[in-house]
CSV table of N, CA and C and ligand atoms in Angstrom, one decimal:
chain,number,residue,atom,x,y,z
A,1,MET,N,26.3,-26.2,-19.0
A,1,MET,CA,25.6,-24.9,-19.3
A,1,MET,C,26.5,-23.7,-19.2
A,2,ASN,N,26.5,-22.9,-20.2
A,2,ASN,CA,27.4,-21.7,-20.2
A,2,ASN,C,26.7,-20.6,-19.4
A,3,HIS,N,27.5,-19.5,-19.2
A,3,HIS,CA,27.0,-18.4,-18.4
A,3,HIS,C,25.8,-17.8,-19.0
A,4,LEU,N,25.7,-17.6,-20.3
A,4,LEU,CA,24.6,-16.9,-20.9
A,4,LEU,C,23.3,-17.8,-20.7
A,5,SER,N,23.4,-19.1,-21.0
A,5,SER,CA,22.2,-19.9,-20.8
A,5,SER,C,21.8,-20.0,-19.4
A,6,GLU,N,22.8,-19.9,-18.4
A,6,GLU,CA,22.4,-19.9,-17.0
A,6,GLU,C,21.6,-18.6,-16.7
A,7,LYS,N,22.0,-17.5,-17.3
A,7,LYS,CA,21.3,-16.3,-17.0
A,7,LYS,C,19.9,-16.3,-17.6
A,8,VAL,N,19.8,-16.9,-18.8
A,8,VAL,CA,18.5,-17.0,-19.4
A,8,VAL,C,17.6,-17.9,-18.6
A,9,LYS,N,18.1,-19.0,-18.1
A,9,LYS,CA,17.3,-19.9,-17.3
A,9,LYS,C,16.9,-19.2,-16.0
A,10,ARG,N,17.8,-18.5,-15.4
A,10,ARG,CA,17.5,-17.7,-14.2
A,10,ARG,C,16.4,-16.7,-14.4
A,11,ALA,N,16.4,-16.1,-15.5
A,11,ALA,CA,15.3,-15.1,-15.8
A,11,ALA,C,14.0,-15.8,-16.0
A,12,ALA,N,14.0,-16.9,-16.7
A,12,ALA,CA,12.8,-17.6,-16.9
A,12,ALA,C,12.2,-18.2,-15.7
A,13,THR,N,13.0,-18.9,-14.9
A,13,THR,CA,12.4,-19.6,-13.7
A,13,THR,C,12.0,-18.5,-12.7
A,14,SER,N,12.6,-17.4,-12.6
A,14,SER,CA,12.2,-16.4,-11.6
A,14,SER,C,10.8,-15.8,-11.9
A,15,LEU,N,10.3,-16.0,-13.1
A,15,LEU,CA,9.0,-15.5,-13.5
A,15,LEU,C,7.9,-16.4,-12.9
A,16,ILE,N,8.2,-17.6,-12.7
A,16,ILE,CA,7.1,-18.6,-12.3
A,16,ILE,C,7.4,-19.3,-11.0
A,17,LEU,N,8.6,-19.5,-10.6
A,17,LEU,CA,8.9,-20.3,-9.5
A,17,LEU,C,9.3,-19.5,-8.3
A,18,PRO,N,9.0,-20.0,-7.1
A,18,PRO,CA,9.3,-19.2,-5.8
A,18,PRO,C,10.7,-19.4,-5.4
A,19,VAL,N,11.1,-18.5,-4.5
A,19,VAL,CA,12.4,-18.7,-3.8
A,19,VAL,C,12.4,-19.9,-2.9
A,20,ASP,N,13.4,-20.7,-3.0
A,20,ASP,CA,13.5,-21.9,-2.1
A,20,ASP,C,13.3,-21.6,-0.7
A,21,GLU,N,12.5,-22.3,0.0
A,21,GLU,CA,12.2,-22.1,1.4
A,21,GLU,C,13.5,-22.3,2.3
A,22,LYS,N,14.4,-23.0,1.8
A,22,LYS,CA,15.7,-23.2,2.5
A,22,LYS,C,16.6,-22.1,2.5
A,23,ARG,N,16.3,-21.0,1.7
A,23,ARG,CA,17.2,-19.9,1.6
A,23,ARG,C,17.3,-19.2,2.9
A,24,THR,N,18.5,-18.8,3.3
A,24,THR,CA,18.7,-18.0,4.6
A,24,THR,C,19.7,-16.9,4.3
A,25,GLY,N,19.8,-16.0,5.2
A,25,GLY,CA,20.8,-14.9,5.1
A,25,GLY,C,20.2,-13.6,4.4
A,26,GLU,N,21.0,-12.8,4.0
A,26,GLU,CA,20.6,-11.5,3.4
A,26,GLU,C,21.6,-11.0,2.4
A,27,CYS,N,21.2,-10.1,1.6
A,27,CYS,CA,22.1,-9.5,0.6
A,27,CYS,C,23.1,-8.7,1.3
A,28,LYS,N,24.3,-8.8,0.8
A,28,LYS,CA,25.4,-8.0,1.4
A,28,LYS,C,25.8,-6.9,0.4
A,29,PHE,N,25.0,-6.7,-0.7
A,29,PHE,CA,25.2,-5.6,-1.6
A,29,PHE,C,26.6,-5.6,-2.2
A,30,CYS,N,27.2,-6.8,-2.5
A,30,CYS,CA,28.5,-6.8,-3.2
A,30,CYS,C,28.4,-6.5,-4.7
A,31,GLY,N,27.2,-6.8,-5.2
A,31,GLY,CA,27.0,-6.4,-6.6
A,31,GLY,C,27.5,-7.5,-7.6
A,32,HIS,N,28.0,-8.6,-7.2
A,32,HIS,CA,28.5,-9.6,-8.1
A,32,HIS,C,27.4,-10.1,-9.0
A,33,CYS,N,26.2,-10.3,-8.5
A,33,CYS,CA,25.2,-10.9,-9.3
A,33,CYS,C,24.6,-9.9,-10.3
A,34,CYS,N,25.1,-8.6,-10.2
A,34,CYS,CA,24.7,-7.6,-11.2
A,34,CYS,C,25.7,-7.4,-12.3
A,35,MET,N,26.8,-8.2,-12.2
A,35,MET,CA,27.8,-8.1,-13.2
A,35,MET,C,28.1,-9.4,-13.9
A,36,PHE,N,27.0,-10.2,-13.9
A,36,PHE,CA,27.1,-11.5,-14.5
A,36,PHE,C,26.8,-11.5,-16.0
A,37,VAL,N,27.7,-12.0,-16.8
A,37,VAL,CA,27.7,-11.9,-18.3
A,37,VAL,C,27.9,-10.5,-18.8
A,38,TYR,N,27.2,-9.5,-18.2
A,38,TYR,CA,27.4,-8.1,-18.6
A,38,TYR,C,27.2,-7.3,-17.3
A,39,ILE,N,27.8,-6.1,-17.3
A,39,ILE,CA,27.6,-5.2,-16.2
A,39,ILE,C,26.2,-4.5,-16.4
A,40,CYS,N,25.3,-4.7,-15.5
A,40,CYS,CA,24.0,-4.1,-15.6
A,40,CYS,C,24.1,-2.5,-15.6
A,41,PRO,N,23.5,-1.9,-16.6
A,41,PRO,CA,23.6,-0.4,-16.6
A,41,PRO,C,22.9,0.3,-15.5
A,42,PHE,N,22.1,-0.4,-14.6
A,42,PHE,CA,21.5,0.2,-13.5
A,42,PHE,C,22.3,0.0,-12.2
A,43,LEU,N,23.5,-0.6,-12.3
A,43,LEU,CA,24.3,-0.8,-11.2
A,43,LEU,C,25.2,0.4,-10.9
A,44,LYS,N,25.2,0.9,-9.7
A,44,LYS,CA,26.1,1.9,-9.3
A,44,LYS,C,26.7,1.5,-7.9
A,45,PHE,N,27.7,2.2,-7.6
A,45,PHE,CA,28.3,2.0,-6.3
A,45,PHE,C,28.3,3.2,-5.4
A,46,ASP,N,28.0,3.0,-4.1
A,46,ASP,CA,27.9,4.1,-3.2
A,46,ASP,C,29.1,5.0,-3.2
A,47,ASN,N,28.9,6.3,-3.4
A,47,ASN,CA,30.1,7.2,-3.4
A,47,ASN,C,30.9,7.2,-2.1
A,48,ASN,N,30.1,6.9,-1.0
A,48,ASN,CA,30.8,6.9,0.4
A,48,ASN,C,31.3,5.5,0.7
A,49,ASN,N,30.9,4.5,0.0
A,49,ASN,CA,31.4,3.2,0.2
A,49,ASN,C,31.4,2.4,-1.1
A,50,PRO,N,32.6,2.5,-1.8
A,50,PRO,CA,32.7,2.0,-3.2
A,50,PRO,C,32.5,0.5,-3.2
A,51,LYS,N,32.4,-0.2,-2.1
A,51,LYS,CA,32.2,-1.7,-2.1
A,51,LYS,C,30.7,-2.0,-2.0
A,52,ARG,N,29.9,-1.0,-1.8
A,52,ARG,CA,28.4,-1.2,-1.6
A,52,ARG,C,27.7,-0.9,-2.9
A,53,ALA,N,27.1,-2.0,-3.5
A,53,ALA,CA,26.4,-1.8,-4.8
A,53,ALA,C,25.0,-1.2,-4.5
A,54,LEU,N,24.6,-0.4,-5.5
A,54,LEU,CA,23.2,0.2,-5.4
A,54,LEU,C,22.5,-0.1,-6.7
A,55,CYS,N,21.3,-0.4,-6.6
A,55,CYS,CA,20.4,-0.6,-7.9
A,55,CYS,C,19.6,0.7,-8.1
A,56,MET,N,19.8,1.2,-9.3
A,56,MET,CA,19.1,2.5,-9.6
A,56,MET,C,17.7,2.3,-9.8
A,57,ILE,N,17.2,1.1,-10.0
A,57,ILE,CA,15.8,0.8,-10.2
A,57,ILE,C,15.3,-0.2,-9.2
A,58,HIS,N,15.8,0.0,-8.0
A,58,HIS,CA,15.6,-1.0,-6.9
A,58,HIS,C,14.1,-1.4,-6.8
A,59,SER,N,13.2,-0.3,-6.8
A,59,SER,CA,11.8,-0.6,-6.5
A,59,SER,C,11.1,-1.3,-7.7
A,60,ILE,N,11.7,-1.3,-8.8
A,60,ILE,CA,11.0,-1.9,-10.0
A,60,ILE,C,11.9,-3.0,-10.6
A,61,ARG,N,13.0,-3.4,-9.9
A,61,ARG,CA,13.9,-4.4,-10.5
A,61,ARG,C,13.1,-5.7,-10.8
A,62,PRO,N,13.6,-6.4,-11.8
A,62,PRO,CA,12.9,-7.5,-12.3
A,62,PRO,C,13.0,-8.7,-11.4
A,63,PRO,N,12.1,-9.7,-11.5
A,63,PRO,CA,12.0,-10.9,-10.7
A,63,PRO,C,13.4,-11.6,-10.6
A,64,MET,N,14.1,-11.7,-11.6
A,64,MET,CA,15.4,-12.4,-11.5
A,64,MET,C,16.4,-11.7,-10.6
A,65,CYS,N,16.2,-10.4,-10.4
A,65,CYS,CA,17.0,-9.7,-9.4
A,65,CYS,C,16.4,-9.9,-8.0
A,66,ARG,N,15.1,-9.7,-7.9
A,66,ARG,CA,14.4,-9.8,-6.6
A,66,ARG,C,14.6,-11.2,-6.0
A,67,LYS,N,14.6,-12.2,-6.8
A,67,LYS,CA,14.6,-13.6,-6.2
A,67,LYS,C,16.0,-14.2,-6.2
A,68,TYR,N,17.1,-13.5,-6.7
A,68,TYR,CA,18.4,-14.1,-6.7
A,68,TYR,C,19.0,-14.2,-5.3
A,69,PRO,N,19.6,-15.3,-4.9
A,69,PRO,CA,19.6,-16.6,-5.6
A,69,PRO,C,18.3,-17.3,-5.2
A,70,ARG,N,17.6,-17.7,-6.2
A,70,ARG,CA,16.3,-18.4,-6.0
A,70,ARG,C,16.5,-19.8,-5.4
A,71,THR,N,17.5,-20.5,-5.9
A,71,THR,CA,17.9,-21.9,-5.4
A,71,THR,C,19.4,-22.0,-5.3
A,72,ARG,N,19.8,-23.0,-4.6
A,72,ARG,CA,21.3,-23.2,-4.5
A,72,ARG,C,21.9,-23.5,-5.8
A,73,LYS,N,21.1,-24.2,-6.7
A,73,LYS,CA,21.6,-24.6,-8.0
A,73,LYS,C,21.8,-23.3,-8.9
A,74,GLU,N,21.0,-22.3,-8.7
A,74,GLU,CA,21.1,-21.1,-9.5
A,74,GLU,C,22.0,-20.1,-8.9
A,75,GLN,N,22.5,-20.4,-7.7
A,75,GLN,CA,23.5,-19.5,-7.0
A,75,GLN,C,24.9,-19.7,-7.6
A,76,ILE,N,25.3,-18.8,-8.3
A,76,ILE,CA,26.7,-19.0,-9.0
A,76,ILE,C,27.7,-18.0,-8.5
A,77,HIS,N,27.3,-17.0,-7.7
A,77,HIS,CA,28.2,-16.0,-7.2
A,77,HIS,C,28.5,-16.3,-5.7
A,78,LYS,N,29.8,-16.5,-5.4
A,78,LYS,CA,30.3,-16.7,-4.1
A,78,LYS,C,31.5,-15.8,-3.9
A,79,PRO,N,31.7,-15.1,-2.7
A,79,PRO,CA,30.7,-15.2,-1.6
A,79,PRO,C,29.4,-14.4,-1.9
A,80,CYS,N,28.4,-14.9,-1.2
A,80,CYS,CA,27.1,-14.2,-1.3
A,80,CYS,C,26.5,-14.2,0.1
A,81,GLY,N,25.7,-13.2,0.4
A,81,GLY,CA,25.1,-13.2,1.8
A,81,GLY,C,24.1,-14.2,2.0
A,82,TYR,N,23.6,-14.9,0.9
A,82,TYR,CA,22.6,-15.9,1.1
A,82,TYR,C,23.2,-17.3,1.1
A,83,ASP,N,22.5,-18.2,1.8
A,83,ASP,CA,22.9,-19.6,1.7
A,83,ASP,C,21.7,-20.4,1.8
A,84,PHE,N,21.9,-21.7,1.7
A,84,PHE,CA,20.7,-22.7,1.7
A,84,PHE,C,21.0,-23.7,2.7
A,85,ILE,N,20.0,-23.9,3.6
A,85,ILE,CA,20.2,-24.9,4.7
A,85,ILE,C,19.5,-26.2,4.5
B,1,LIG,S1,25.9,-11.9,-4.9
B,1,LIG,FE1,24.5,-12.2,-3.1
B,1,LIG,S2,25.2,-10.7,-1.6
B,1,LIG,FE2,26.1,-10.1,-3.6
B,1,LIG,S3,24.6,-8.6,-4.4
B,1,LIG,FE3,24.1,-10.6,-5.2
B,1,LIG,S4,22.5,-11.4,-3.8
B,1,LIG,FE4,23.6,-9.7,-2.7
B,2,LIG,S1,18.4,-4.2,-12.2
B,2,LIG,FE1,19.4,-3.7,-10.3
B,2,LIG,S2,19.4,-5.6,-9.1
B,2,LIG,FE2,19.1,-6.1,-11.2
B,2,LIG,S3,21.1,-6.5,-12.1
B,2,LIG,FE3,20.7,-4.4,-12.5
B,2,LIG,S4,21.6,-3.3,-10.7
B,2,LIG,FE4,21.4,-5.4,-10.2
């Protein structure tokens, strides 16, 4: 499966499927998942900390962002603050 089809799949499954109960950890705001296939136009980096990603539409971000990584299989960015036990 190429990167584009992985992203399409991620968007589709996030609409109907829950986050895996085995997910643990927390987002480290690296922003890697916001630069997958293309750099999201809503991605910014903190002026005071250029390594900290900020989402300009955080409160209304789509399910594929809210739920990432939904499952270990859909987790393609490493390192990531989330893991699956
Ligand atoms: S790759 Fe993981 S840690 Fe980095 S922004 Fe995405 S969810 Fe957060
Ligand atoms: S909408 Fe926000 S969380 Fe989603 S990819 Fe863009 S910057 Fe990242």
